[in-house]
């Protein structure tokens, strides 16, 4: 599904969205769902990114898009790096699409979510807005005439899936 969307949509980044066309989470307590949905809305309002699930971690990057991210500029230590990576590409005018996923809560282990991580994310989106010179929109999409690889049964050389 990710490779198909990347190919058909000519996307630089495909986001797996838990909230595209409704809520698609299984076994989450209401508090966690409210935190996640609230965080998504907060990111949308502050940064201007219109994605339904900007905090999600299931992504497929086109290799040249991933290489276009200045990793030295990524400052987040917690989960907010997901937002920061997406924002860098969005700011560049790269094409980002969402595909619906169904997210099932873990069966083992515990969440690493903490108050520190939440506070970091609250402030980090304001830093992104400042970095974007208070623009709540991306720059014009660059024209790139490089050839795109059609997905096959394996991951093409120009695609990277991260989750």
Coordinates of C-alpha atoms in Angstrom, one line a residue:
X1 CA 0.0 0.0 0.0
X2 CA 2.8 2.4 0.9
X3 CA 4.9 1.7 -2.2
X4 CA 1.8 1.9 -4.4
X5 CA 0.8 5.3 -3.0
X6 CA 4.4 6.5 -3.4
X7 CA 4.4 5.4 -7.0
X8 CA 0.9 6.4 -8.1
X9 CA 0.9 9.7 -6.2
X10 CA 4.6 10.4 -7.0
X11 CA 4.9 11.1 -3.3
X12 CA 8.2 12.0 -1.5
X13 CA 6.7 10.8 1.8
X14 CA 3.8 8.5 2.5
X15 CA 2.3 8.8 6.0
X16 CA 0.4 5.9 7.5
X17 CA -2.6 7.6 9.1
X18 CA -4.6 6.3 12.1
X19 CA -7.1 9.0 11.5
X20 CA -7.6 9.1 7.7
X21 CA -11.3 8.5 7.0
X22 CA -12.2 8.0 10.7
X23 CA -10.4 6.6 13.7
X24 CA -8.5 3.4 13.0
X25 CA -7.0 2.3 16.4
X26 CA -7.7 -0.9 18.3
X27 CA -7.3 -1.4 22.1
X28 CA -6.4 2.1 23.0
X29 CA -7.7 3.6 26.2
X30 CA -9.8 6.8 25.7
X31 CA -7.1 9.0 27.3
X32 CA -4.4 7.8 24.9
X33 CA -6.7 8.4 21.9
X34 CA -7.6 11.9 23.2
X35 CA -3.9 12.7 23.7
X36 CA -3.0 11.5 20.2
X37 CA -5.9 13.3 18.4
X38 CA -5.3 16.4 20.5
X39 CA -1.6 16.4 19.5
X40 CA -2.5 16.0 15.9
X41 CA -4.8 19.0 16.0
X42 CA -2.3 21.0 17.9
X43 CA 0.4 20.4 15.3
X44 CA -2.1 21.3 12.5
X45 CA -3.0 24.6 14.2
X46 CA 0.5 25.7 15.0
X47 CA 2.4 24.6 12.0
X48 CA -0.3 24.7 9.3
X49 CA 0.4 21.1 8.2
X50 CA -2.9 19.6 7.2
X51 CA -2.2 15.9 7.8
X52 CA -4.6 14.0 9.9
X53 CA -1.8 12.1 11.7
X54 CA 1.4 14.2 11.8
X55 CA 2.6 12.4 14.9
X56 CA 2.5 8.9 13.5
X57 CA 5.6 6.9 13.0
X58 CA 4.7 4.6 10.1
X59 CA 6.2 6.2 7.0
X60 CA 7.7 5.6 3.6
X61 CA 10.3 8.0 2.4
X62 CA 11.5 8.4 -1.1
X63 CA 15.3 8.1 -0.8
X64 CA 16.0 11.5 -2.3
X65 CA 13.5 13.1 0.1
X66 CA 15.1 11.4 3.1
X67 CA 18.5 12.6 1.9
X68 CA 17.1 16.2 1.6
X69 CA 16.5 16.3 5.3
X70 CA 19.2 18.1 7.2
X71 CA 19.6 15.7 10.1
X72 CA 21.9 18.1 11.9
X73 CA 18.8 20.4 12.2
X74 CA 16.7 17.7 13.9
X75 CA 16.6 18.7 17.6
X76 CA 14.0 16.4 19.0
X77 CA 14.9 13.5 21.3
X78 CA 11.4 12.1 21.8
X79 CA 8.6 11.1 19.5
X80 CA 8.4 14.7 18.2
X81 CA 11.2 13.9 15.7
X82 CA 8.4 12.3 13.6
X83 CA 6.7 15.7 13.3
X84 CA 10.0 17.4 12.7
X85 CA 11.1 15.1 9.9
X86 CA 7.7 15.5 8.1
X87 CA 7.8 19.3 8.7
X88 CA 11.2 19.6 7.0
X89 CA 9.9 17.9 3.9
X90 CA 6.6 19.8 3.9
X91 CA 8.6 23.1 4.3
X92 CA 10.6 22.1 1.2
X93 CA 7.3 21.7 -0.8
X94 CA 7.8 18.0 -1.1
X95 CA 4.7 15.9 -1.9
X96 CA 3.3 14.1 1.2
X97 CA 0.3 11.8 1.1
X98 CA -1.5 9.9 3.7
X99 CA -2.8 6.3 3.5
X100 CA -5.1 4.8 6.1
X101 CA -3.7 2.2 8.4
X102 CA -5.2 0.2 11.3
X103 CA -3.1 0.6 14.4
X104 CA -3.3 -2.1 17.1
X105 CA -2.0 -1.3 20.6
X106 CA 1.1 -3.3 21.7
X107 CA 0.5 -6.7 23.4
X108 CA 3.8 -6.5 25.3
X109 CA 5.9 -3.8 26.8
X110 CA 5.1 -0.3 27.9
X111 CA 4.8 3.1 26.2
X112 CA 7.9 5.3 26.5
X113 CA 5.6 8.4 26.6
X114 CA 6.5 10.7 29.4
X115 CA 5.7 14.2 30.6
X116 CA 9.2 15.3 29.3
X117 CA 8.4 13.9 25.8
X118 CA 5.0 15.7 25.8
X119 CA 6.6 19.0 26.9
X120 CA 9.3 18.7 24.2
X121 CA 6.6 18.2 21.5
X122 CA 4.6 21.2 22.8
X123 CA 7.5 23.5 22.4
X124 CA 9.0 21.9 19.3
X125 CA 6.1 22.8 17.0
X126 CA 6.6 26.4 17.9
X127 CA 10.2 26.2 17.0
X128 CA 9.2 24.7 13.6
X129 CA 6.9 27.6 13.0
X130 CA 9.7 30.0 13.7
X131 CA 12.1 28.1 11.4
X132 CA 9.4 28.5 8.7
X133 CA 9.5 32.2 9.3
X134 CA 6.0 32.1 10.8
X135 CA 4.6 30.8 7.5
X136 CA 1.9 28.2 7.9
X137 CA 2.3 26.9 4.4
X138 CA 5.2 25.2 2.6
X139 CA 7.3 26.8 -0.1
X140 CA 6.5 26.0 -3.8
X141 CA 7.2 22.4 -4.7
X142 CA 10.5 22.0 -6.5
X143 CA 10.4 20.6 -10.0
X144 CA 12.3 17.4 -10.1
X145 CA 12.7 15.5 -13.3
X146 CA 14.5 12.5 -11.8
X147 CA 13.0 9.2 -12.9
X148 CA 10.8 7.3 -10.4
X149 CA 11.1 3.6 -9.8
X150 CA 7.9 1.6 -10.0
X151 CA 7.2 -0.6 -6.9
X152 CA 7.8 -4.3 -7.3
X153 CA 7.6 -7.2 -4.8
X154 CA 10.6 -5.7 -3.0
X155 CA 11.5 -2.2 -1.9
X156 CA 13.0 -0.2 -4.8
X157 CA 16.4 1.4 -4.3
X158 CA 14.8 4.8 -4.1
X159 CA 12.3 4.0 -1.2
X160 CA 12.9 3.6 2.5
X161 CA 10.1 2.4 4.8
X162 CA 10.4 3.5 8.4
X163 CA 8.1 2.4 11.3

